[in-house]
Amino acid sequence: MTRRPRLTPDLVRRVHRDLADPGPMQRQKSVPKSWFADTARSLRAALAPGEPLWVFAFGSLIWRAPIAFADRRTGLVRGWHRAFCLGWDTRYRGNVDQPGLMLSLDRGGSCKGVVLKIAPERLDADLVRLLEREPPIVPRWVNVATDTGPLRAVAFVAERGYAGYVGGLSESEIADRLAVAVGFWGSMAEYLLNTVEHLERLGLHDRHLWRMQELVAARIAALPQDARTGR
C-alpha cells in the first residue's frame, strides 16, 4: 500500500468506546427466523447444475467475513457503486444518539471489489450464516468481470425502495456522522479505515472512500475531548 490514509489508528482510538450490545434493531426483529433458510434455498435454486455460489464483497465482508471462503478474486461490477447509503445502524457501529451509516451498493456507476466463493460442501450452512450477518435484504444477482473471466455473484444492495436506504446526503453530512458513530462492534471510523486499507492493499483504489477518510480524519482531529469520549 503506497498511499497513506489521513485517518490513522490513533485517530480511530480517540473515538472508540466500549458499548454493550443493545440487542436487535427493529428491522431485525421483524424478520422471521425462517427467512434466512428460505432465502438461502431460493438462491441455491437459481444456480445452474455444478455452478458455484460467489458473493460480491465491497465493504467489511472483505476483511471481516463470518465464514471461510473457498476462493477469492478481485472483480468489477457495473451498474452499482459503493456508497454510505444503508442506515441507520443503532447497534453494531452506531447507537441511538449517534447512529451509523453503513456501506452498500447504490444504483449507477461501477464498483471494484472482491468475489468470494462459498465451498459447495458447506453451501447450505454457510449461506444461512452469511445471511444472518448481513442486513435482512434479499441479495441480488450481479455480473462480475474478473481477470479469469466473467461470473455472476450475489450482492447485498440497497434498493432505493428499501426502508433502510438513506440517500441525498452530502459528503460533509456523511462525514459528520461517520466521525462520531460508535456501536458495540466498534466505530464507523474503524470500519472506514479497515475498508480503505484493505482495498488499497488489493490495488482497488476508491476515490470516494479516500476522500471520505480524509474528511473523517479532519473531523476527529478537531473534536473536543468530551465529544470524543461521549461524556
CSV table of C-alpha atoms in Angstrom, one decimal, residues 78-83 85 104-111 157-160:
chain,number,residue,atom,x,y,z
A,78,ARG,CA,-21.2,-2.3,-13.5
A,79,GLY,CA,-24.4,-0.5,-12.7
A,80,TRP,CA,-23.8,-0.2,-9.0
A,81,HIS,CA,-21.4,1.9,-6.9
A,82,ARG,CA,-20.2,1.7,-3.3
A,83,ALA,CA,-21.9,4.2,-1.1
A,85,CYS,CA,-26.5,4.6,2.0
A,104,SER,CA,-23.9,-0.8,0.5
A,105,LEU,CA,-24.3,-0.8,-3.3
A,106,ASP,CA,-26.4,2.0,-4.8
A,107,ARG,CA,-27.6,2.4,-8.3
A,108,GLY,CA,-25.3,3.7,-11.1
A,109,GLY,CA,-21.6,3.7,-11.8
A,110,SER,CA,-19.4,0.8,-11.1
A,111,CYS,CA,-17.7,-0.8,-8.1
A,157,VAL,CA,-27.5,-4.0,-2.5
A,158,ALA,CA,-29.6,-1.2,-1.1
A,159,GLU,CA,-32.6,-0.8,-3.4
A,160,ARG,CA,-34.0,2.7,-3.2
